[in-house]
Coordinates of C-alpha atoms and ligand atoms in Angstrom, one line a residue:
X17 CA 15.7 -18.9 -7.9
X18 CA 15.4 -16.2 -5.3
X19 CA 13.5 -12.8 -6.5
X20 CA 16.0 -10.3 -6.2
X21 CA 15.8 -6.7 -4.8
X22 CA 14.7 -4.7 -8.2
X23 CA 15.5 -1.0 -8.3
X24 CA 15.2 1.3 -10.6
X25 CA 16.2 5.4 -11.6
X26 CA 14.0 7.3 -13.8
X27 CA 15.9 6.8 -17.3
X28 CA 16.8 10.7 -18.6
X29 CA 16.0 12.1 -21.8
X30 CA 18.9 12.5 -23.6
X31 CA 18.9 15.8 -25.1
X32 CA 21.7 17.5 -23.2
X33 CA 24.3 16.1 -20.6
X34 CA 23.7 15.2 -17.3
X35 CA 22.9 17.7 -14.4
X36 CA 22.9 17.7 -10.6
X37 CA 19.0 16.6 -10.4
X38 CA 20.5 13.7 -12.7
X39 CA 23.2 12.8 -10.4
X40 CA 21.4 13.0 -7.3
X41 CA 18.7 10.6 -8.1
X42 CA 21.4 8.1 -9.1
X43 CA 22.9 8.3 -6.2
X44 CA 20.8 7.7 -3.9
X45 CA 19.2 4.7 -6.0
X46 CA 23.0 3.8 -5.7
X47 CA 23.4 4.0 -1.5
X48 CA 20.3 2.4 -1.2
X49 CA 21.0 -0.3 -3.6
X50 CA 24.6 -0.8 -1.9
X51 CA 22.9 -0.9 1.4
X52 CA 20.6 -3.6 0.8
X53 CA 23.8 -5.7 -0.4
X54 CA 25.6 -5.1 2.7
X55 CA 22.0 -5.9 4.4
X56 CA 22.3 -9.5 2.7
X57 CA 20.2 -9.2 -0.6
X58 CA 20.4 -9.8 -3.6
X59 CA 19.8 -6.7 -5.8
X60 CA 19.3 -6.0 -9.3
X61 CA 20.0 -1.9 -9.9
X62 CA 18.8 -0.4 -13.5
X63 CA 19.2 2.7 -14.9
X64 CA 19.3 3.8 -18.5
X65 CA 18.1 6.9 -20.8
X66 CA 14.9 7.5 -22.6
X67 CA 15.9 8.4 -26.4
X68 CA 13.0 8.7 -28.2
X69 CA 10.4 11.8 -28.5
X70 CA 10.3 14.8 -30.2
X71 CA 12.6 17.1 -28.0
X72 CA 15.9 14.2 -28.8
X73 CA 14.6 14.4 -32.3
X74 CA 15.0 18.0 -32.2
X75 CA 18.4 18.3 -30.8
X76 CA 19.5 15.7 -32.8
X77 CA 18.6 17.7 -35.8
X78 CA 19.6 21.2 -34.9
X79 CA 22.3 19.7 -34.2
X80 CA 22.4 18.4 -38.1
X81 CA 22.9 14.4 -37.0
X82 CA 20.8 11.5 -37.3
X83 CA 18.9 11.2 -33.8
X84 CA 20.6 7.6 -33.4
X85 CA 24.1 8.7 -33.9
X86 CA 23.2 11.5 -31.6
X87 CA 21.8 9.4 -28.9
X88 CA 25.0 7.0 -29.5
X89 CA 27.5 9.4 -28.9
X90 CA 25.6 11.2 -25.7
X91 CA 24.8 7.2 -24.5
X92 CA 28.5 7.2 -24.0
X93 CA 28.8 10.4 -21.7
X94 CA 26.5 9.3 -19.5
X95 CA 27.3 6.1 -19.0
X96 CA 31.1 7.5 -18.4
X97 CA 29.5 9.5 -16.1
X98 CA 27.3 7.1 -14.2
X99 CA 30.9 5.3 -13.9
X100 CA 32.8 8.3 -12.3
X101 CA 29.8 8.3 -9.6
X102 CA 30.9 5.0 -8.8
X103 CA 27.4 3.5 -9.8
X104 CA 26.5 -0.2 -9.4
X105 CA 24.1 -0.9 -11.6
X106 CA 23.6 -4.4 -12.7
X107 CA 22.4 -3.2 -16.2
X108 CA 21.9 -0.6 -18.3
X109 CA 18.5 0.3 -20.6
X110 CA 18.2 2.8 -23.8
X111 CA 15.1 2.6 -24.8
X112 CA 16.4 3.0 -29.0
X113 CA 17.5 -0.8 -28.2
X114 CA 15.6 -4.3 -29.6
X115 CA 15.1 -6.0 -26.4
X116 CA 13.4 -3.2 -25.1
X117 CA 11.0 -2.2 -28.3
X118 CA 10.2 -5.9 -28.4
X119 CA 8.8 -5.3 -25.2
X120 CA 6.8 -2.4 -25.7
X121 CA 5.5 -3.7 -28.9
X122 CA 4.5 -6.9 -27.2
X123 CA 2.8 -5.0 -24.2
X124 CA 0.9 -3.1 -26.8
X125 CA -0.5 -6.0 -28.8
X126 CA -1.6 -7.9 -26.1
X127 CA -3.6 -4.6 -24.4
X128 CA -5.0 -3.9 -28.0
X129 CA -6.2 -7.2 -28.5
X130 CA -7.7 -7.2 -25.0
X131 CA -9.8 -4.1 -26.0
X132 CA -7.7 -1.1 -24.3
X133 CA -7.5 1.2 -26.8
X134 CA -9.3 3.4 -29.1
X135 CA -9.2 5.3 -32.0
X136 CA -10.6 8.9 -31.5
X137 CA -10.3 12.5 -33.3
X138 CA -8.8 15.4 -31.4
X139 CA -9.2 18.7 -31.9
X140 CA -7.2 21.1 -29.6
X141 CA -4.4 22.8 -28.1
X142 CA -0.9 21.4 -28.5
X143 CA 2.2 22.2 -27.6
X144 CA 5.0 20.9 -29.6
X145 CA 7.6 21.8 -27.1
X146 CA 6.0 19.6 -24.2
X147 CA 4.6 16.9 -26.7
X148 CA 1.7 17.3 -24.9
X149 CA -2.2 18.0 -25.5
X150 CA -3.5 21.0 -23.6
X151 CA -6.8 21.6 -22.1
X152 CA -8.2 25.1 -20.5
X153 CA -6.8 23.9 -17.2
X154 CA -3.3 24.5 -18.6
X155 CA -4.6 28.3 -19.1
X156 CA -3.1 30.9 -17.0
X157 CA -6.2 32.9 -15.2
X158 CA -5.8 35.4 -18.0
X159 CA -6.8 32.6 -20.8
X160 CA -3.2 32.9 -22.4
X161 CA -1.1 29.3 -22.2
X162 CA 2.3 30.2 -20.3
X163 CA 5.4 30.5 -22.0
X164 CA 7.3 27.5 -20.5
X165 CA 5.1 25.5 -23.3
X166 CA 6.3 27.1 -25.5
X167 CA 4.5 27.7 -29.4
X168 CA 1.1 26.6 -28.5
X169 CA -1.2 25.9 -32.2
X170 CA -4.2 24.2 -32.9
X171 CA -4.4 20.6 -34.0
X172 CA -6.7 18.1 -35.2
X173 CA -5.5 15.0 -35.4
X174 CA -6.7 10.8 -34.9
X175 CA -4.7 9.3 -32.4
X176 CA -5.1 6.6 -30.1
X177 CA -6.3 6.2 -26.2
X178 CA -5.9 4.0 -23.5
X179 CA -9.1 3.6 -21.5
X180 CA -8.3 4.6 -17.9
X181 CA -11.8 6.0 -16.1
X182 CA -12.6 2.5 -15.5
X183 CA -9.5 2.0 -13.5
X184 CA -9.8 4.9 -11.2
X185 CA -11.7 3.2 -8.5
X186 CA -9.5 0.8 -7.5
X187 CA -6.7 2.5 -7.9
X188 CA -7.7 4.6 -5.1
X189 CA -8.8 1.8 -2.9
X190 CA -5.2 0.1 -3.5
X191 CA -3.3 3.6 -2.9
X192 CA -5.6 4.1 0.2
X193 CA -4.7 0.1 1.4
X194 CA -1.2 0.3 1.1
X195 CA -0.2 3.5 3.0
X196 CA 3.6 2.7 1.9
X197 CA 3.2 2.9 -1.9
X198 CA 4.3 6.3 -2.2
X199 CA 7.1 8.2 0.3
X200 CA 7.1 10.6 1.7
X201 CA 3.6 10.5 2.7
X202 CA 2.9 14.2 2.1
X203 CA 3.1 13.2 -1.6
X204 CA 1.1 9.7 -1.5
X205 CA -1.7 12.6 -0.2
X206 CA -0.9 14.3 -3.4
X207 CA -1.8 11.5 -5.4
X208 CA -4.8 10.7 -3.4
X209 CA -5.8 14.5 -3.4
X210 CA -5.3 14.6 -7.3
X211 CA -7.3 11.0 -7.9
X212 CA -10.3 12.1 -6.0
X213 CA -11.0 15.2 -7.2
X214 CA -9.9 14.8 -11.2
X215 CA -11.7 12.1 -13.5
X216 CA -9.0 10.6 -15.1
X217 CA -8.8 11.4 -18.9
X218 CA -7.8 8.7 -21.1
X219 CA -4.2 8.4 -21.9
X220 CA -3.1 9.6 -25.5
X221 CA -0.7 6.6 -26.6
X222 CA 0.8 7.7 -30.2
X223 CA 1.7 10.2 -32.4
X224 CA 1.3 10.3 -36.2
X225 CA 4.6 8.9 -37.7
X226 CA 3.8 11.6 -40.5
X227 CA 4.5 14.0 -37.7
X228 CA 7.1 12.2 -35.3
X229 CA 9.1 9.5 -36.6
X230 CA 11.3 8.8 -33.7
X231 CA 10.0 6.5 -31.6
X232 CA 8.8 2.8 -31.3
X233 CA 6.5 1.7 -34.1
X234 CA 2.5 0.8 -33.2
X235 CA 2.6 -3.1 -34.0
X236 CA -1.2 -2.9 -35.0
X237 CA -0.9 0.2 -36.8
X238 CA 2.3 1.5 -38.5
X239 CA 1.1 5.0 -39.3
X240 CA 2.2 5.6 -35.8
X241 CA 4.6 5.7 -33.1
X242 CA 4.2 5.3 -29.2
X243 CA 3.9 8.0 -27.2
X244 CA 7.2 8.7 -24.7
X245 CA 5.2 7.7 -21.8
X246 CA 4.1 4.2 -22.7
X247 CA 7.7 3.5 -24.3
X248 CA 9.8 5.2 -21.3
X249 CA 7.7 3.3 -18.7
X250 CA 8.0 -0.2 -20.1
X251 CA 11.9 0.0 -19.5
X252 CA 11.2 -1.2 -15.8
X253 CA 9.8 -4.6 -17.4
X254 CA 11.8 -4.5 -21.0
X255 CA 15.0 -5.3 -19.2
X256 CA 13.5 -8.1 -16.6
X257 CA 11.8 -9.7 -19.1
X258 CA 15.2 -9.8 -21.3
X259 CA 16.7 -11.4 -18.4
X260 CA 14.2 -14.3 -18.9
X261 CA 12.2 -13.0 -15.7
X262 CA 9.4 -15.6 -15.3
X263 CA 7.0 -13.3 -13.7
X264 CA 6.8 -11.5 -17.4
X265 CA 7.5 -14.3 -20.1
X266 CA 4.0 -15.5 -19.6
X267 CA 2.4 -12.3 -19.4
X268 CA 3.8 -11.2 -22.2
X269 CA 4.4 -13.4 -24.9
X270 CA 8.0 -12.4 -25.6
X271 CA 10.9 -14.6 -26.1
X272 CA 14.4 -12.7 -25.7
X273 CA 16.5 -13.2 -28.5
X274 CA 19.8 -13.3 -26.2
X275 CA 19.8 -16.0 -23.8
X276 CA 20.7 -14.2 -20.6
X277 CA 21.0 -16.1 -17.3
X278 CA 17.1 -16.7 -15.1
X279 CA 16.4 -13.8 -13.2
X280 CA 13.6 -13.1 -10.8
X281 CA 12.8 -9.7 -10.4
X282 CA 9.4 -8.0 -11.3
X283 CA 7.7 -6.7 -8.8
X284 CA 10.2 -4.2 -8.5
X285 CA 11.0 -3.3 -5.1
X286 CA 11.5 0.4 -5.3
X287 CA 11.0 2.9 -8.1
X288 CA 12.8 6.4 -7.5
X289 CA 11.6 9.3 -9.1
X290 CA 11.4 13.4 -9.0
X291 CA 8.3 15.2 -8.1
X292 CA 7.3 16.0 -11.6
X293 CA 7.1 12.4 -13.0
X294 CA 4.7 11.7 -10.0
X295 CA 1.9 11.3 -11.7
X296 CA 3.1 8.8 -14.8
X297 CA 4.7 6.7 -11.7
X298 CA 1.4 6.7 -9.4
X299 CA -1.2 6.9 -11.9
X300 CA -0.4 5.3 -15.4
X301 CA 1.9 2.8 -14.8
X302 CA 0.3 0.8 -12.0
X303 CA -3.2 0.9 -14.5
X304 CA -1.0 -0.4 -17.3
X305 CA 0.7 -2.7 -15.2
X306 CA -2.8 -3.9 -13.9
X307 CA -4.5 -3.6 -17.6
X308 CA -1.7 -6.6 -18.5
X309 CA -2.6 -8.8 -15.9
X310 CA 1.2 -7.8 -13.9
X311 CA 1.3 -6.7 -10.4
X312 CA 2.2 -3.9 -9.0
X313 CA 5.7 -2.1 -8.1
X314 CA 6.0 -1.9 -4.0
X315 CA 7.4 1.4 -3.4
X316 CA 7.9 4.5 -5.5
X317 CA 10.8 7.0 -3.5
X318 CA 9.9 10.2 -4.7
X319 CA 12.8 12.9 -4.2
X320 CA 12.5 16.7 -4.7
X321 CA 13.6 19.4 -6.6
X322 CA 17.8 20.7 -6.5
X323 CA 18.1 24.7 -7.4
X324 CA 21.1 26.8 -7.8
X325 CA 21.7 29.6 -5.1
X326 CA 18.0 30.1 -5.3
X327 CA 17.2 30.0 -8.8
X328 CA 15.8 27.1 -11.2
X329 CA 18.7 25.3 -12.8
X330 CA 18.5 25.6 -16.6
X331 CA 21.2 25.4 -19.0
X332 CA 19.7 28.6 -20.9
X333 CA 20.8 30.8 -18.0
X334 CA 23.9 29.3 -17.6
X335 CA 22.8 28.1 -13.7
X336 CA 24.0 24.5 -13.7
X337 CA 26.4 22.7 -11.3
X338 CA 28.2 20.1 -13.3
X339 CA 28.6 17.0 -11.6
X340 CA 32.0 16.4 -13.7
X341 CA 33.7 19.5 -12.7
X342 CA 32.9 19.0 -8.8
X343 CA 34.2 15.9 -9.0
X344 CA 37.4 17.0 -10.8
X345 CA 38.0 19.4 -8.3
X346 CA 36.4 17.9 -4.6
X347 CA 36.5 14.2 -5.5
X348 CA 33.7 12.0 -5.9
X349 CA 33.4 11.0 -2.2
X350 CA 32.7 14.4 -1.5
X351 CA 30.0 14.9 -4.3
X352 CA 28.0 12.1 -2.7
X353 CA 28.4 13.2 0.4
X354 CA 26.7 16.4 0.1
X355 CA 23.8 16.0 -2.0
X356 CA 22.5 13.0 0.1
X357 CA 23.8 15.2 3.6
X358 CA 22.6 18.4 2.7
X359 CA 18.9 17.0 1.3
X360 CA 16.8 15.0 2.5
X361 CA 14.7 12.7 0.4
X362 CA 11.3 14.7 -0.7
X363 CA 12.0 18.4 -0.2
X364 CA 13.4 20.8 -2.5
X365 CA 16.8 21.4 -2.1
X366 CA 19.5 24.3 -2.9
X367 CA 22.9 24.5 -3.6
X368 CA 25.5 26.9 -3.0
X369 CA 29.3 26.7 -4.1
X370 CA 30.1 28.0 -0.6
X371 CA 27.6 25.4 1.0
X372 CA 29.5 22.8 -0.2
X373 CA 32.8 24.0 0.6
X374 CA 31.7 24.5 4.2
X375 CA 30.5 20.8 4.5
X376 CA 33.4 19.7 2.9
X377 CA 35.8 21.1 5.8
X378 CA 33.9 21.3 8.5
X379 CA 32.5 17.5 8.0
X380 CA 34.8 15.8 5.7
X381 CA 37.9 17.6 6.4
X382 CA 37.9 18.5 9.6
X383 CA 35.6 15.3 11.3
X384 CA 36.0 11.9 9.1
X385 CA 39.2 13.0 7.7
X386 CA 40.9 14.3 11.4
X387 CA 39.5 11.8 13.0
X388 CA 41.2 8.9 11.3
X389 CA 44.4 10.6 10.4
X390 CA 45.1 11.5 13.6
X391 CA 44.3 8.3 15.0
X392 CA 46.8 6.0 12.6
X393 CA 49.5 8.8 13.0
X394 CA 49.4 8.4 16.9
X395 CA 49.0 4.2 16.4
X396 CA 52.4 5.1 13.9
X397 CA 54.1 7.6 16.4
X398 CA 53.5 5.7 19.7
X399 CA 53.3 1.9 19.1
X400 CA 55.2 1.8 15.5
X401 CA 52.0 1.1 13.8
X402 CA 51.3 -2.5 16.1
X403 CA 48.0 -3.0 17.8
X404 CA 47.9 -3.1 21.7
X405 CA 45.6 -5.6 23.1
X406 CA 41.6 -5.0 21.8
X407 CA 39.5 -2.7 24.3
X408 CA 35.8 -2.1 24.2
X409 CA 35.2 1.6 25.9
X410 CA 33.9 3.0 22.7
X411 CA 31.8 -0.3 21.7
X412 CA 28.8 0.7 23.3
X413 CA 28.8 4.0 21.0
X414 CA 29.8 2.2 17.7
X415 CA 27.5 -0.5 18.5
X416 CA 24.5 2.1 19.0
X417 CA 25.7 3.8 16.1
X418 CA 25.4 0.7 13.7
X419 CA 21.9 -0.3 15.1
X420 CA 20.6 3.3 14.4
X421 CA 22.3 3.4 10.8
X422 CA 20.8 0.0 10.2
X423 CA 17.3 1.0 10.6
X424 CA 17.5 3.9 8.8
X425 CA 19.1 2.6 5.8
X426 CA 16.0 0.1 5.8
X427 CA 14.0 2.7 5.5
X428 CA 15.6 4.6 3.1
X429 CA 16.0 7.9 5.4
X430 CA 20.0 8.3 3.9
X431 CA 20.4 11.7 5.4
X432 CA 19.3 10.7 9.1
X433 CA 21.9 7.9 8.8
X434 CA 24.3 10.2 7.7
X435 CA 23.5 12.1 11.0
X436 CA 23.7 9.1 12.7
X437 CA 27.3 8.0 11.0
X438 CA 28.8 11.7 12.2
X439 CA 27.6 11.6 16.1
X440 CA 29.9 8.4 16.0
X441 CA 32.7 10.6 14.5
X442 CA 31.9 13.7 17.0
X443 CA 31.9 11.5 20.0
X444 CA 35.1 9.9 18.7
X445 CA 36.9 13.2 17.9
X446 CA 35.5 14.4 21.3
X447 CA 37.3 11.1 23.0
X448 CA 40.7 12.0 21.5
X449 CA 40.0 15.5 23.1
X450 CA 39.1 14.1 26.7
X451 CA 41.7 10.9 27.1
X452 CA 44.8 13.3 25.3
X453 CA 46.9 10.5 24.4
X454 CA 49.4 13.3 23.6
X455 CA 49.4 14.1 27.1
X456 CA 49.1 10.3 28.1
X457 CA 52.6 9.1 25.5
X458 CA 54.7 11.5 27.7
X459 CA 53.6 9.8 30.9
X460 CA 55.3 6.2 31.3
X461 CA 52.7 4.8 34.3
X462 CA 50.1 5.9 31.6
X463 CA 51.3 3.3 29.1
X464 CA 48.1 0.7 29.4
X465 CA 46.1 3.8 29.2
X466 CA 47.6 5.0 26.0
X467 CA 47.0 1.1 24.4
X468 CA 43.4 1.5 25.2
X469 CA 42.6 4.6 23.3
X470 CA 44.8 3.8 20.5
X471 CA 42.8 0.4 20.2
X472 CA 39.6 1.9 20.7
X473 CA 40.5 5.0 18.2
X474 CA 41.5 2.9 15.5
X475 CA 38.7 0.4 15.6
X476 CA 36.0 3.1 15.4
X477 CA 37.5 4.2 12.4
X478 CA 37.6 0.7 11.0
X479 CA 33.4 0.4 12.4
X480 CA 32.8 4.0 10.3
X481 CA 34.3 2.6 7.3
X482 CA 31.8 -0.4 7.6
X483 CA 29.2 2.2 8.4
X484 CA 30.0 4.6 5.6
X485 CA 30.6 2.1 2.8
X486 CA 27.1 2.5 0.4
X487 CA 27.8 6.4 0.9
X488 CA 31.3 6.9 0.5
X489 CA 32.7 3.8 -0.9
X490 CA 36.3 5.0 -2.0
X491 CA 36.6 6.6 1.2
X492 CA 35.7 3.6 3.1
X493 CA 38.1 1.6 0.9
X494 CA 41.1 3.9 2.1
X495 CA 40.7 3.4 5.9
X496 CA 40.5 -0.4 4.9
X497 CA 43.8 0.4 3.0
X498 CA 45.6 2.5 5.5
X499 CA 44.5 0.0 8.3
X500 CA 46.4 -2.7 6.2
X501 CA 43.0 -5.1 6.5
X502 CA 42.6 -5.3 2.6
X503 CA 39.2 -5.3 0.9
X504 CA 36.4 -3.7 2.4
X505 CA 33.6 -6.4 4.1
X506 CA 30.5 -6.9 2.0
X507 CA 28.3 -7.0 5.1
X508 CA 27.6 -5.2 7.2
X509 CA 27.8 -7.2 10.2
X510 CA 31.5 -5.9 9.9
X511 CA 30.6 -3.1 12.2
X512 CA 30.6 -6.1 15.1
X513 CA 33.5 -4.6 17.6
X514 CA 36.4 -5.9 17.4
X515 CA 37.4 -6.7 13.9
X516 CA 41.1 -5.3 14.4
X517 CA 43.2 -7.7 16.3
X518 CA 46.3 -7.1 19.2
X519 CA 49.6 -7.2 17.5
X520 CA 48.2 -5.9 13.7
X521 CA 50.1 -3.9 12.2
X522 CA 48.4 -0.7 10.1
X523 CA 49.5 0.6 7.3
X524 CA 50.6 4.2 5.9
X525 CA 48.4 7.3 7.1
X526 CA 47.3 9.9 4.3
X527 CA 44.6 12.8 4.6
X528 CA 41.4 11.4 2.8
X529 CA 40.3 15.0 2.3
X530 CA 42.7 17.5 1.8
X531 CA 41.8 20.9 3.7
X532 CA 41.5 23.4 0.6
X533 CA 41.7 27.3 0.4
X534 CA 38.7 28.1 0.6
X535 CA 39.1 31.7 -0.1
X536 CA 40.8 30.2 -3.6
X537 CA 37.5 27.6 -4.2
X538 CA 34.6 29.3 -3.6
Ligands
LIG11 O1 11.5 12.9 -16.9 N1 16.5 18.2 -9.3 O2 13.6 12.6 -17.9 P1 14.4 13.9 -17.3 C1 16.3 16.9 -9.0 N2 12.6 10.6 -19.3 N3 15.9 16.0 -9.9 C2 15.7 16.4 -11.1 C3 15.9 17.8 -11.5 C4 16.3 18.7 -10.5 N4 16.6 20.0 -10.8 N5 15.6 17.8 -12.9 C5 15.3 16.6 -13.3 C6 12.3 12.3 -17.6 N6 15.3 15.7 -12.2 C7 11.7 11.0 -18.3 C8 11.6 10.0 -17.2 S1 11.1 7.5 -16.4 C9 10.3 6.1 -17.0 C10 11.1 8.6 -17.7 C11 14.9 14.3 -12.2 O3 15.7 13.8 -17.9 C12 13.5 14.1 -12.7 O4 12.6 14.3 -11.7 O5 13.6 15.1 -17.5 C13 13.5 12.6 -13.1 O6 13.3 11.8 -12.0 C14 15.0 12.5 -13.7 O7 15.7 13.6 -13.2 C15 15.0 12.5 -15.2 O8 14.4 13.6 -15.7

C-alpha cells in the first residue's frame, strides 16, 4: 500500500455561511491537489467544518435551535457549496461526528495516562467572545482590553493544561533544520521570531461542561469538555485513522467502527492554512503530534488575508463577496481564476467588483476565450473543421510553457504558473496576429501555409487545456469538447505536442466566456 499525497483545508467554524477567505483556501488546496494527480500521485484531499465551541453554541441558540440541527442544516450549505467550486476532496470531516470524537477521546487518554496534563486553578481575564484566556499582553497600551474581544470579566475557574515548556527546545531545532516546514519563508521567521523570544505557556485543554456543553467530552473527566483547539486539530488524524491508516492504529489505540478500505496517509503532506491559525499549526500541533509518539506534518502553506475594496470583510458591515452570487453571475471558472491570479499565496489580498470584471475580459474574455474561438472558427471556416497535416512551429513555446508550469505547480507558486499558462496564450494570440490566416485563406499558393497555423493554433489550445486543467477544469473540459477529443487526460504528460492528429475532425465552436457589459456588472 503506497502512502498517498495527504492534504488538508483548515475545517471552518460553522457559525455563518461561507465567505471568499473560505473559498479561496479551498481552492487552492483544490489546484494543488488536482495538480499532483495530473503529476502521477495518488492524493487523499480533506476538508470539513469545526462545530463545536461556544460561538456555534451561540448562534445556534440565538437562533432558538439545538446546535446539532443547526450545524446539520449549515453542514449541507457548505458542502453544496464546496460542490459548486468543483472541489475534489476525497472526504469530508465535522468534527460533531463519532469517528472523529473517538479519535480525540483516544488521543486524550493516552497523553493523560502518559503524564501530559494537569489540573490547575485560574484566576483571570476572559473573554467569552474569543473563548479565550487573556493575559496583560492582550492590553491595549492604555490597560483597557480592545473591543474586538468583546465582554471581557473576571473568572476563576480549574481547568486542565497540556505541559508545553518542555517541548520548546526542540521545536526550534526542528523548525530551524527543516527550512521548508513553513512557506512562505517570511512567516516560518515569524514562527521562529515568536518561539525565541516567548516561553511557551501551557495550553488550556477544557472548559467546564457546567459552562460549555457543546463540545467533545473529557474521557478521564466528564465535568468537562475539550477545548476547540485540541478537538479541531485532531480532524487531520480522526479521518486517516478511520480509514484504517496504519501509521495511527497503533499509536492510538482506536479501532474504527466502519470498516473502510487500508489507506496510508499520515504524515500529511501539506497542511494549508490563513495567517491567523499560524500559531495552532506551527506550535501546538506538531508538540501534540510529537507528545503521542506521531510524526510530524511536512509542509504547512500558509495563505494571507482577502479584504473588500480596502476594508476588513465582516458580515456586520455588510462587506462580503459571496462566493455563490459570483458564480451565479461570472461562472465558476472565472471565480477560480481570479482569486488564485490576482493573489499570490502569503500576502494580503483585495478585491474589487471592478477588479474582477477587468480580469475577466481582458484575460478570460479577451486572451483564453479569443484565442480558442477564433482558432476552431478558422479550422471550421477554412478546412470544414478537418485537421491538415501536424506541424511543430509553436512546439518549442508550448513545450517551454509546460516545463515552467510544471515546476511551479511542484512548488505550489499557482499564480506564477498562471503567469506562465497566459505568455503561452499571448504568444499564441500574438501568432494569429503575425501569420494572418485571414489574409493567408484568400491567397491560393498560401494554402500549405494556412494548414500550418491552423494545426499549430488548434493544438496549443488543446496543450493549454492540459495546462489549465487543476485551475480551470470546466473550461479545460470544453476545449476537449469543442475539439471533439472527449474526456480531458488525467496527466499531464498530455501537454506532449502533438496530441491532435491530420485528418481529425473538431467539433462545434462556442465562446467559453461571454464578453459582458461591463458598464451593466460592475
Ligand atoms: O479558524 N481571507 O475557522 P474559520 C482569507 N475553525 N482567509 C480567511 C479569511 C479571509 N478574510 N477569513 C478566514 C478557524 N480565513 C478554525 C480552524 S483548523 C484545524 C481550525 C481562513 O472559519 C482562516 O485563515 O475562522 C482559516 O484558514 C479558514 O479560513 C477557516 O477560518
Amino acid at each position: 500500500m503506497d502512502k498517498r499525497f495527504y492534504i488538508t483545508t483548515a475545517i471552518d467554524y460553522v457559525n455563518g455561511q461561507p465567505h471568499l477567505g473560505h473559498a479561496y483556501e479551498k481552492i487552492i488546496a483544490d489546484v494543488i491537489a488536482r495538480s499532483h494527480r495530473l503529476l502521477g500521485e495518488e492524493v487523499f484531499f480533506l476538508t470539513g467544518l469545526d462545530e463545536h465551541g461556544q460561538k456555534v453554541q451561540q448562534v445556534a441558540l440565538s437562533e432558538g435551535k439545538e446546535p446539532q440541527a443547526y450545524c446539520d442544516e449549515l453542514a449541507q450549505s457548505w458542502r453544496a457549496l464546496w460542490t459548486k467550486l468543483g472541489l475534489t476532496n476525497d472526504d469530508f470531516v465535522r468534527t460533531t461526528e463519532q469517528r472523529h470524537k473517538q479519535v480525540v477521546q483516544a488521543l486524550l487518554a493516552k497523553l493523560h495516562r502518559e503524564g501530559h496534563f494537569y489540573k490547575a486553578q485560574y484566576e483571570g481575564f476572559y473573554s467569552a467572545k474569543e473563548e479565550t484566556f487573556l493575559t496583560d499582553k492582550d492590553r491595549n497600551p492604555d490597560g483597557s482590553f480592545d473591543s474586538s474581544w468583546g465582554e471581557v470579566i473576571r473568572l476563576k475557574e480549574e481547568n486542565y493544561y497540556f505541559k508545553l515548556k518542555e517541548h520548546q527546545p526542540w521545536l526550534i531545532d526542528y523548525i530551524e533544520k527543516n527550512p521548508d516546514f513553513v512557506q512562505p519563508s517570511y512567516r516560518r521567521n515569524e514562527v521562529l521570531g515568536f518561539l525565541k523570544n516567548n516561553t511557551l505557556e501551557d495550553l488550556c485543554i477544557t472548559r467546564p461542561a457546567s459552562r460549555l456543553n457543546w463540545g467533545i467530552s473529557i474521557p478521564f473527566d466528564t465535568s468537562y469538555v475539550t477545548y476547540v483547539w485540541f478537538d479541531a486539530l485532531v480532524n487531520y488524524i480522526s479521518i486517516p485513522a478511520a480509514h484504517r491508516d496504519p501509521a495511527l492504529a497503533d499509536a492510538i489505540d482506536f479501532q474504527p467502527s466502519t470498516l473502510n478500505s487500508q489507506l496510508s496517509l499520515w504524515p500529511a503532506d501539506l497542511h494549508v492554512i490563513g495567517k491567523d491559525i499560524l500559531k495552532f499549526h506551527s506550535v501546538y500541533w506538531p508538540i501534540m503530534l510529537k507528545a503521542a509518539g506521531l510524526p510530524l506534518p511536512k509542509q504547512l502553506l500558509v495563505h494571507g488575508f482577502w479584504q473588500k475594496d480596502n476594508a476588513k470583510i465582516s458580515k456586520t458591515t455588510g462587506n462580503i463577496v459571496d462566493p455563490v452570487a459570483i458564480i451565479d453571475e461570472w461562472g465558476i471558472d472565472a471565480f477560480r481564476f481570479y482569486v488564485l491570479r490576482e493573489l499570490d499565496i502569503g500576502p494580503d489580498g483585495n478585491w474589487t467588483d471592478a477588479g474582477f470584471a477587468a480580469r475577466y475580459q481582458a484575460e478570460l474574455a479577451n486572451g483564453l476565450g479569443n484565442l480558442v474561438n477564433r482558432s476552431l472558427s478558422m479550422l471550421k471556416r477554412y478546412r470544414n473543421g478537418v485537421l491538415p497535416a501536424a506541424s511543430t512551429e509553436l512546439k518549442q513555446a508550448a513545450d517551454e510553457a509546460a516545463r515552467k508550469v510544471e515546476a511551479s505547480l511542484r512548488a505550489n507558486e499557482l499564480q506564477a504558473a498562471l503567469v506562465q499558462i497566459w505568455e503561452l496564450i499571448t504568444r499564441a494570440n500574438q501568432y494569429v496576429d503575425q501569420t494572418a490566416p485571414f489574409k493567408l485563406a484568400k491567397d491560393p499558393a498560401q494554402t500549405q501555409r494556412l494548414d500550418e497555423v491552423l494545426y499549430n493554433l488548434c493544438e496549443i489550445c488543446r496543450v493549454l487545456a492540459v495546462l489549465l486543467s487543476a485551475f480551470l477544469p470546466n473550461t479545460s473540459a470544453r476545449i476537449y469538447e469543442q475539439l471533439a477529443l472527449g474526456a480531458l487526460p488525467q496527466t499531464f504528460s498530455a501537454t506532449q505536442w502533438g496530441g491532435l492528429k491530420a485528418r481529425d475532425a473538431i467539433g462545434e465552436p462556442a465562446p467559453l466566456f461571454p464578453r459582458k457589459d461591463l458598464a451593466k456588472s460592475s
